[in-house]
Structures are given as structure tokens and as C-alpha cells.
PDB file of C-alpha atoms in Angstrom:
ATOM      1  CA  UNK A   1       7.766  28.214  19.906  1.00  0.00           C
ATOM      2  CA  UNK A   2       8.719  24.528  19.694  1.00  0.00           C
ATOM      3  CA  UNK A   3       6.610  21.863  18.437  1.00  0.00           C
ATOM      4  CA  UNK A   4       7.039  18.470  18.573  1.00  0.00           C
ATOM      5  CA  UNK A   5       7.594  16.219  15.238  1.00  0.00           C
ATOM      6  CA  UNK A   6       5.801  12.466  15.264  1.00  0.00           C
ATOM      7  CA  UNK A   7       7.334  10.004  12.965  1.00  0.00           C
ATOM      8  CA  UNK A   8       4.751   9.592  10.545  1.00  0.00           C
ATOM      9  CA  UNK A   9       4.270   5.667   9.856  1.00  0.00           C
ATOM     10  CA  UNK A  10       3.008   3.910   6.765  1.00  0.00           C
ATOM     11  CA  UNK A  11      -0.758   2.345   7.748  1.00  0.00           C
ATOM     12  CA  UNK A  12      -0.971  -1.219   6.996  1.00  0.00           C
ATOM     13  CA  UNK A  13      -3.946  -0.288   5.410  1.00  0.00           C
ATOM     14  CA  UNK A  14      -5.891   2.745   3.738  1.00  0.00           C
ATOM     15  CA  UNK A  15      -7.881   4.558   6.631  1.00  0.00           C
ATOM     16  CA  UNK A  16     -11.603   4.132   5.300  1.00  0.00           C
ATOM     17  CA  UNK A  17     -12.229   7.421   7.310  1.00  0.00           C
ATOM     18  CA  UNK A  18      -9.971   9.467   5.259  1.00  0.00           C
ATOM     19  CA  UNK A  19      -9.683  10.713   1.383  1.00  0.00           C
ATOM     20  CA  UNK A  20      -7.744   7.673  -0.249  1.00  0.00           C
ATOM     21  CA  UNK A  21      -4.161   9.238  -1.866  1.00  0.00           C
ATOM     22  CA  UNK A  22      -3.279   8.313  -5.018  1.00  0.00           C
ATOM     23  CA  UNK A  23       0.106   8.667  -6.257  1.00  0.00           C
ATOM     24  CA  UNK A  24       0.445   9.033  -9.721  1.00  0.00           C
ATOM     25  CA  UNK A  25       4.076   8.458 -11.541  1.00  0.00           C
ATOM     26  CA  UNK A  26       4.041   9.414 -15.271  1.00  0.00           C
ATOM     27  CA  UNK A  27       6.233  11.241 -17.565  1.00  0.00           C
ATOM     28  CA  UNK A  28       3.155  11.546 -19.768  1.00  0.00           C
ATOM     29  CA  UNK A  29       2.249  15.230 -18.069  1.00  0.00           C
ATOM     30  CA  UNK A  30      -1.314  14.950 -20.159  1.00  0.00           C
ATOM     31  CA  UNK A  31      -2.280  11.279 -19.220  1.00  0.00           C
ATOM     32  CA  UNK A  32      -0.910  11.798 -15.762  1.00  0.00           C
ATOM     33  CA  UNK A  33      -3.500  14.910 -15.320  1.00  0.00           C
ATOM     34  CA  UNK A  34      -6.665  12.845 -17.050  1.00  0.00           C
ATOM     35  CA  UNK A  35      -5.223  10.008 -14.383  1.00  0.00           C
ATOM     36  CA  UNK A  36      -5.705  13.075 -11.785  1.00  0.00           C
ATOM     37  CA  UNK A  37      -9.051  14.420 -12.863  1.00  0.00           C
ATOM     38  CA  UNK A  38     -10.421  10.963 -13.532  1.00  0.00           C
ATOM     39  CA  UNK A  39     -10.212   9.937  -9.644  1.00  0.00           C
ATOM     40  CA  UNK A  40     -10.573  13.658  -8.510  1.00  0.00           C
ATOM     41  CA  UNK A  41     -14.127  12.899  -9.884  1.00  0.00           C
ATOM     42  CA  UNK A  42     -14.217   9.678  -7.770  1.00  0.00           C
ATOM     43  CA  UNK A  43     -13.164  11.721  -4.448  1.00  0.00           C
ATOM     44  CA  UNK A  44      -9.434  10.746  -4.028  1.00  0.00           C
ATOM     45  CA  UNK A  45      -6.613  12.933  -3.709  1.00  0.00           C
ATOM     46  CA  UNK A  46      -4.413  12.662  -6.717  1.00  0.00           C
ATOM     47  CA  UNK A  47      -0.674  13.819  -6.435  1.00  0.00           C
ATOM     48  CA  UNK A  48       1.516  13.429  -9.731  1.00  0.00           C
ATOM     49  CA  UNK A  49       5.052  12.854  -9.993  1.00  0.00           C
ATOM     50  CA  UNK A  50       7.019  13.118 -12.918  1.00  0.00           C
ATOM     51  CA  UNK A  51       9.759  10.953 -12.844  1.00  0.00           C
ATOM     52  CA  UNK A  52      10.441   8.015 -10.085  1.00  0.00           C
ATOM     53  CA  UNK A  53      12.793  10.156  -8.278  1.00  0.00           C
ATOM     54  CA  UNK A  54      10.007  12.772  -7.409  1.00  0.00           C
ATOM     55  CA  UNK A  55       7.941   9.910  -6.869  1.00  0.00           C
ATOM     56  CA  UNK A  56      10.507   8.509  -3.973  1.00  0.00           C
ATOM     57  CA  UNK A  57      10.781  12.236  -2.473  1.00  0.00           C
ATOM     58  CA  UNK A  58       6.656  12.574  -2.079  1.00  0.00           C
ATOM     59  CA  UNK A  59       6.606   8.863  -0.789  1.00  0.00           C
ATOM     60  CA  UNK A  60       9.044   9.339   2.161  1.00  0.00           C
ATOM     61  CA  UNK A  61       7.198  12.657   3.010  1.00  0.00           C
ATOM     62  CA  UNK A  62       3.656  11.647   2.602  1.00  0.00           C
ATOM     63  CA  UNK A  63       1.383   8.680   3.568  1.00  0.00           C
ATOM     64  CA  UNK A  64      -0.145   7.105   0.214  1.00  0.00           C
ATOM     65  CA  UNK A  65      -2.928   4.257  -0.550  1.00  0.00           C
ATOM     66  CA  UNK A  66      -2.068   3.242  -4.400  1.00  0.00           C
ATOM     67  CA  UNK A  67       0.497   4.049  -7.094  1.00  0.00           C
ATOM     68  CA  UNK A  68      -0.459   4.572 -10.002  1.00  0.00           C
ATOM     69  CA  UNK A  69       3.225   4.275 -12.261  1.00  0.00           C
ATOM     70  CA  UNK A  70       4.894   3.956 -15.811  1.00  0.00           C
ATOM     71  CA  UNK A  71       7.765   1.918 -16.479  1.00  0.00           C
ATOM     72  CA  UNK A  72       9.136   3.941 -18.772  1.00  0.00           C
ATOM     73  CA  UNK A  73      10.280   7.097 -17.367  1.00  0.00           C
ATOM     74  CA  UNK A  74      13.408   9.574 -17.355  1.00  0.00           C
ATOM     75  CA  UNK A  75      15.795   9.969 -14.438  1.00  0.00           C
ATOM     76  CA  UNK A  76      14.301   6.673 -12.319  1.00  0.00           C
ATOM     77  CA  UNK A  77      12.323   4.426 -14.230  1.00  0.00           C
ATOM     78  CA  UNK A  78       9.437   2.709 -12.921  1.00  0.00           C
ATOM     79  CA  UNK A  79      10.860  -1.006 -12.371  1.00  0.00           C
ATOM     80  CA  UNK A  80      13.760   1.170 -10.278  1.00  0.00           C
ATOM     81  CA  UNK A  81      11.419   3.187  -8.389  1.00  0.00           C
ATOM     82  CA  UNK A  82       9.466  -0.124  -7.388  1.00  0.00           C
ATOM     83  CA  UNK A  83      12.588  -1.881  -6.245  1.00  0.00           C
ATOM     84  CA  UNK A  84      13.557   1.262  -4.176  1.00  0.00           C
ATOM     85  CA  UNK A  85      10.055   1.760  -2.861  1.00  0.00           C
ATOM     86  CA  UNK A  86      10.570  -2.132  -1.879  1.00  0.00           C
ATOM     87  CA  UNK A  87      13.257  -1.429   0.643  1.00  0.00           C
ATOM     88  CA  UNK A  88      12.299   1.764   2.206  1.00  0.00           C
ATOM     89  CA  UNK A  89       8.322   1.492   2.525  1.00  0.00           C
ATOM     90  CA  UNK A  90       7.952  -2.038   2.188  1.00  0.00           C
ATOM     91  CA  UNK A  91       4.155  -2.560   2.516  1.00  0.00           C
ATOM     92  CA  UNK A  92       3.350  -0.457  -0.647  1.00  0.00           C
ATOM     93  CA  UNK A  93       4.928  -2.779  -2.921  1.00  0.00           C
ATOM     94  CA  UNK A  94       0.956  -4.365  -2.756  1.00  0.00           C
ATOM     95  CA  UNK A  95      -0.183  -1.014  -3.551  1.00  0.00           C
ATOM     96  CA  UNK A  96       1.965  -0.576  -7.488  1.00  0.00           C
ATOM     97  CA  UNK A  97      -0.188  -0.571 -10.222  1.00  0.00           C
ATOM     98  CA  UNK A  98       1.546  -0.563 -13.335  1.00  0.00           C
ATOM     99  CA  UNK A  99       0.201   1.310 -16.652  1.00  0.00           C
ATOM    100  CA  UNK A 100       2.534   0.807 -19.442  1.00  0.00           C
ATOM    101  CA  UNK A 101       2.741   0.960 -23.548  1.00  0.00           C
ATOM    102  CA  UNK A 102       5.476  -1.450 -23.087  1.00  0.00           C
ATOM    103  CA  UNK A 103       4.233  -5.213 -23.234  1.00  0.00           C
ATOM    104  CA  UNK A 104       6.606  -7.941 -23.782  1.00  0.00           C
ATOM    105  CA  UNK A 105       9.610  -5.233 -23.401  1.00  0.00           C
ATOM    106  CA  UNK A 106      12.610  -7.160 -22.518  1.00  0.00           C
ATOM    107  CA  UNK A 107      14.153  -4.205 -20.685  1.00  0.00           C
ATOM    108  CA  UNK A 108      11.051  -4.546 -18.300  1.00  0.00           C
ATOM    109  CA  UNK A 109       9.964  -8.214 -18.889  1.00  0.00           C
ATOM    110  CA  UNK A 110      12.572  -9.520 -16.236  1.00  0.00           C
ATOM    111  CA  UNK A 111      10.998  -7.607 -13.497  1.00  0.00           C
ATOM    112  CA  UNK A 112       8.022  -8.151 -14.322  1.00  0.00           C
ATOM    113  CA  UNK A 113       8.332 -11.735 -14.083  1.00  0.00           C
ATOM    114  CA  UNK A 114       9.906 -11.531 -10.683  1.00  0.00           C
ATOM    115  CA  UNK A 115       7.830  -8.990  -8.976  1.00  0.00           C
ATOM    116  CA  UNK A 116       4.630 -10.204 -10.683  1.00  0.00           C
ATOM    117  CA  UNK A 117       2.947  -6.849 -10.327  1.00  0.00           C
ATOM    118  CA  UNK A 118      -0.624  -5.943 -11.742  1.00  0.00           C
ATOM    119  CA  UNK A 119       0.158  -4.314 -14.627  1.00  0.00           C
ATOM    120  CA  UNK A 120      -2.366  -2.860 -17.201  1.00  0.00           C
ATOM    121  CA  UNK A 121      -1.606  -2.201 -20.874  1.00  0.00           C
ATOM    122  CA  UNK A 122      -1.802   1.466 -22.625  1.00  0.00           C
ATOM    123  CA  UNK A 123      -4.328   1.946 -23.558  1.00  0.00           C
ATOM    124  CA  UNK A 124      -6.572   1.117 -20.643  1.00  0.00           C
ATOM    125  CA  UNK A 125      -9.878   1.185 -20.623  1.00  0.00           C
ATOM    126  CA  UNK A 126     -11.633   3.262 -17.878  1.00  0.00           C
ATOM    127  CA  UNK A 127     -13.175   0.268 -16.074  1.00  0.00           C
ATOM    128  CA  UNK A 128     -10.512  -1.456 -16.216  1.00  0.00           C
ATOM    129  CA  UNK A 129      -8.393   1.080 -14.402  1.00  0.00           C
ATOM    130  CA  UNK A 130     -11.322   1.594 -11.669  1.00  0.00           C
ATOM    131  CA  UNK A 131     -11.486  -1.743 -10.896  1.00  0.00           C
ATOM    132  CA  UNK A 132      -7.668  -2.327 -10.688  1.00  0.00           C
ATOM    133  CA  UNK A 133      -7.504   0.836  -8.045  1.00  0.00           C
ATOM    134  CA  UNK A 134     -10.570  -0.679  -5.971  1.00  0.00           C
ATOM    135  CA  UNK A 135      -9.360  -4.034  -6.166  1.00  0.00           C
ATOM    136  CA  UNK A 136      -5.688  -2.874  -4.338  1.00  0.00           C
ATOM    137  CA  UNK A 137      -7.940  -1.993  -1.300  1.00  0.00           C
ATOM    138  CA  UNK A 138     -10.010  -5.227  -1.069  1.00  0.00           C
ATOM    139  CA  UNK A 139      -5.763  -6.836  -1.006  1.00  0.00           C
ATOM    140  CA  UNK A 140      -5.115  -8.280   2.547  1.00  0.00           C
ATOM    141  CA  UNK A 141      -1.755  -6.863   3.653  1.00  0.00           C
TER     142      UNK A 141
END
């Protein structure tokens, strides 16, 4: 039996009609699973990857409405990750959110001052975090 494959293509924005898909890119597997029940609880679907490299493999195979991702992180680390994210799937560079323990870091710093991403500090208050997610769909694209 043959079936035909559609191209799947990025939406421009989240559809409002659908569960939104968080992608969540953390080393940490313990914060990246209270990441994952924590917006379970607020109805979105939560996927976790461990490294950036995972990350990259479930973003070219699945549609997504916000990462959620570390900068520090083994095999492809989050500023690398971004910048590869940047040329493949271009209109979810709006979508990064960054949660790091790694303020003023110069490893990180020069990206961060180029990219100007929102980035939130470990540790992050609940709220916080909410209103960081909900405020990357209120973004025009």
C-alpha cells in the first residue's frame, strides 16, 4: 500500500486550535521532567531532549511552539543548537527561551549579546517561567 508523504512546514505561528508543543533541552534529566510536569499541568505537550543534538533531530521531525533550553549542555551546547536551529528552521529563533545557571559566563556572554535572546536565570521562579512561555505567543512573527 503506498501512501503519500506531505512536507510538513513550520507554522508561522502556534495553531490556537491545537495542544501548544514545548520542547524542552536540558541535561538536567530532574529539572527537565519538573519543566515537563509543570506545563503538562498547564495542558501542553512537553517533549525533552537531552543534549542539543537530540534537540536538532526532534526539531526537523516535529512541528514545535517554544523551546525551552540550557546553555550549558554536553555534545551541542545550547548557544550551538540556537545558531543551528537559526539556519534550518528559521522562524523559531523567536520561540528560544533560555534557562541558565550561567550569568555573566564569558563562554556564553558573546552570544548572548548578539542574539539578545530572553534568557531567565536558575533559579527561576514559577511565574516567571509562565509568563516568559505565554509571552513567546503574544510575539508577532
Amino acid at each position: 500500500m503506498e501512501c503519500d508523504r506531505q512536507k510538513r512546514t513550520m507554522p508561522d505561528q502556534p495553531n490556537q486550535n491545537r495542544q501548544k508543543h514545548m520542547l524542552v533541552v536540558d541535561d538536567n534529566h530532574d529539572l527537565a521532567q519538573t519543566y515537563q510536569d509543570l506545563f503538562e499541568a498547564y495542558d501542553y505537550r512537553v517533549t525533552i531532549a537531552n543534549n542539543g543534538v537530540q534537540a536538532l533531530k526532534l526539531i526537523l521531525e516535529k512541528d514545535v511552539d517554544v523551546i525551552l533550553c540550557d546553555l550549558s549542555m554536553p555534545q551541542l551546547e545550547g548557544d550551538m543548537f540556537y545558531t543551528t536551529v537559526e539556519r534550518v528552521r528559521p522562524k523559531l529563533k523567536q520561540r528560544f527561551i533560555f534557562v541558565t545557571g550561567n550569568m555573566g559566563n564569558p563562554k556564553y556572554q558573546a552570544f548572548l549579546e548578539r542574539v539578545n535572546p530572553l534568557v531567565l536565570y536558575k533559579p527561576v521562579a514559577i511565574d516567571k517561567l509562565m509568563a516568559a512561555v505565554e509571552g513567546v505567543f503574544s510575539q508577532p512573527t
